PDB file of C-alpha atoms in Angstrom:
ATOM      1  CA  TYR A  64      44.878  50.101 -14.354  1.00 72.00           C
ATOM      2  CA  GLY A  65      44.613  50.466 -18.121  1.00 86.00           C
ATOM      3  CA  HIS A  66      41.597  49.909 -20.323  1.00 89.00           C
ATOM      4  CA  GLY A  67      38.200  50.509 -18.803  1.00 86.00           C
ATOM      5  CA  ASN A  68      36.546  47.721 -20.816  1.00 93.00           C
ATOM      6  CA  ASP A  69      37.367  44.203 -22.025  1.00 96.00           C
ATOM      7  CA  VAL A  70      40.479  43.977 -24.197  1.00 97.00           C
ATOM      8  CA  PHE A  71      39.453  43.239 -27.785  1.00 97.00           C
ATOM      9  CA  CYS A  72      42.807  42.861 -29.554  1.00 98.00           C
ATOM     10  CA  ALA A  73      46.539  43.042 -28.922  1.00 98.00           C
ATOM     11  CA  ALA A  74      49.790  42.839 -30.889  1.00 98.00           C
ATOM     12  CA  ALA A  75      53.423  42.570 -29.787  1.00 98.00           C
ATOM     13  CA  SER A  76      56.133  44.564 -31.548  1.00 98.00           C
ATOM     14  CA  PRO A  77      58.627  42.428 -33.510  1.00 98.00           C
ATOM     15  CA  ASP A  78      61.363  42.947 -30.912  1.00 98.00           C
ATOM     16  CA  GLY A  79      58.980  42.144 -28.035  1.00 98.00           C
ATOM     17  CA  ARG A  80      59.608  45.457 -26.264  1.00 98.00           C
ATOM     18  CA  TYR A  81      56.086  46.813 -26.712  1.00 98.00           C
ATOM     19  CA  LEU A  82      52.535  45.522 -26.675  1.00 98.00           C
ATOM     20  CA  ALA A  83      49.688  47.436 -28.326  1.00 98.00           C
ATOM     21  CA  SER A  84      46.176  46.776 -27.019  1.00 98.00           C
ATOM     22  CA  ALA A  85      42.650  48.023 -27.608  1.00 98.00           C
ATOM     23  CA  CYS A  86      39.368  47.428 -25.795  1.00 97.00           C
ATOM     24  CA  LYS A  87      35.665  47.390 -26.603  1.00 97.00           C
ATOM     25  CA  ALA A  88      34.682  51.018 -27.098  1.00 95.00           C
ATOM     26  CA  GLN A  89      31.615  53.088 -27.898  1.00 89.00           C
ATOM     27  CA  THR A  90      33.244  56.495 -27.525  1.00 92.00           C
ATOM     28  CA  ALA A  91      36.431  58.093 -28.791  1.00 92.00           C
ATOM     29  CA  SER A  92      37.851  58.360 -25.278  1.00 89.00           C
ATOM     30  CA  THR A  93      37.710  54.586 -24.746  1.00 95.00           C
ATOM     31  CA  ALA A  94      38.810  53.732 -28.311  1.00 96.00           C
ATOM     32  CA  ALA A  95      42.453  54.657 -27.709  1.00 96.00           C
ATOM     33  CA  VAL A  96      45.160  52.140 -28.522  1.00 97.00           C
ATOM     34  CA  TRP A  97      47.427  51.706 -25.508  1.00 97.00           C
ATOM     35  CA  ILE A  98      51.137  50.988 -25.870  1.00 98.00           C
ATOM     36  CA  TRP A  99      52.740  49.061 -23.016  1.00 98.00           C
ATOM     37  CA  CYS A 100      56.428  48.568 -22.234  1.00 98.00           C
ATOM     38  CA  THR A 101      56.830  44.806 -21.702  1.00 98.00           C
ATOM     39  CA  ARG A 102      59.776  45.307 -19.357  1.00 97.00           C
ATOM     40  CA  SER A 103      57.832  47.346 -16.782  1.00 97.00           C
ATOM     41  CA  TRP A 104      54.222  46.712 -17.929  1.00 95.00           C
ATOM     42  CA  ARG A 105      53.580  50.450 -17.715  1.00 97.00           C
ATOM     43  CA  SER A 106      51.641  52.387 -20.293  1.00 96.00           C
ATOM     44  CA  VAL A 107      53.955  54.527 -22.418  1.00 97.00           C
ATOM     45  CA  ALA A 108      51.390  55.995 -24.850  1.00 97.00           C
ATOM     46  CA  GLN A 109      47.717  56.250 -25.733  1.00 97.00           C
ATOM     47  CA  LEU A 110      47.120  56.633 -29.455  1.00 97.00           C
ATOM     48  CA  ARG A 111      43.837  58.304 -30.385  1.00 97.00           C
ATOM     49  CA  ALA A 112      42.363  58.161 -33.867  1.00 97.00           C
ATOM     50  CA  HIS A 113      39.124  56.180 -33.640  1.00 97.00           C
ATOM     51  CA  THR A 114      35.596  56.568 -32.295  1.00 97.00           C
ATOM     52  CA  HIS A 115      34.651  52.879 -31.914  1.00 96.00           C
ATOM     53  CA  THR A 116      36.331  49.580 -31.067  1.00 98.00           C
ATOM     54  CA  VAL A 117      39.699  48.932 -32.689  1.00 98.00           C
ATOM     55  CA  THR A 118      39.374  45.383 -34.024  1.00 98.00           C
ATOM     56  CA  GLN A 119      42.856  44.689 -35.403  1.00 98.00           C
ATOM     57  CA  LEU A 120      46.396  45.801 -34.633  1.00 98.00           C
ATOM     58  CA  GLU A 121      49.568  44.976 -36.555  1.00 98.00           C
ATOM     59  CA  TRP A 122      53.154  46.195 -36.258  1.00 98.00           C
ATOM     60  CA  SER A 123      55.345  46.643 -39.324  1.00 98.00           C
ATOM     61  CA  PRO A 124      58.286  44.200 -39.588  1.00 98.00           C
ATOM     62  CA  SER A 125      60.652  46.990 -38.492  1.00 97.00           C
ATOM     63  CA  GLY A 126      58.471  47.855 -35.491  1.00 97.00           C
ATOM     64  CA  THR A 127      58.382  51.543 -36.417  1.00 97.00           C
ATOM     65  CA  LEU A 128      54.743  51.605 -37.582  1.00 98.00           C
ATOM     66  CA  LEU A 129      51.530  50.326 -36.048  1.00 98.00           C
ATOM     67  CA  ALA A 130      48.366  49.829 -38.100  1.00 98.00           C
ATOM     68  CA  ALA A 131      44.923  49.835 -36.475  1.00 98.00           C
ATOM     69  CA  ALA A 132      41.527  49.013 -38.009  1.00 98.00           C
ATOM     70  CA  SER A 133      38.305  50.056 -36.303  1.00 98.00           C
ATOM     71  CA  ARG A 134      34.573  49.449 -36.312  1.00 97.00           C
ATOM     72  CA  ASP A 135      34.213  53.136 -37.175  1.00 96.00           C
ATOM     73  CA  ARG A 136      35.173  52.044 -40.734  1.00 97.00           C
ATOM     74  CA  THR A 137      38.572  53.692 -40.701  1.00 98.00           C
ATOM     75  CA  PHE A 138      42.154  52.618 -40.267  1.00 98.00           C
ATOM     76  CA  SER A 139      45.152  54.487 -38.932  1.00 98.00           C
ATOM     77  CA  ILE A 140      48.918  54.216 -39.137  1.00 98.00           C
ATOM     78  CA  PHE A 141      50.946  55.370 -36.137  1.00 98.00           C
ATOM     79  CA  ARG A 142      54.673  56.122 -36.178  1.00 96.00           C
TER      80      ARG A 142
END
């Protein structure tokens, strides 16, 4: 079905083809950022870099990069 907990944040790619989402998390396994294809609403990727809730997501203007900030006091950039 997707996330196992309540969705905390989401961001759409500039072209609208993808949606990134993250849920409340207390472990690294539930802290993954999920990427969804908006045409089929299927998960196309799970991006793992954090150990606690990802609180903010933002796509670059070109849509090639995704930034994530987390309660674990780190941020990540995904290509």
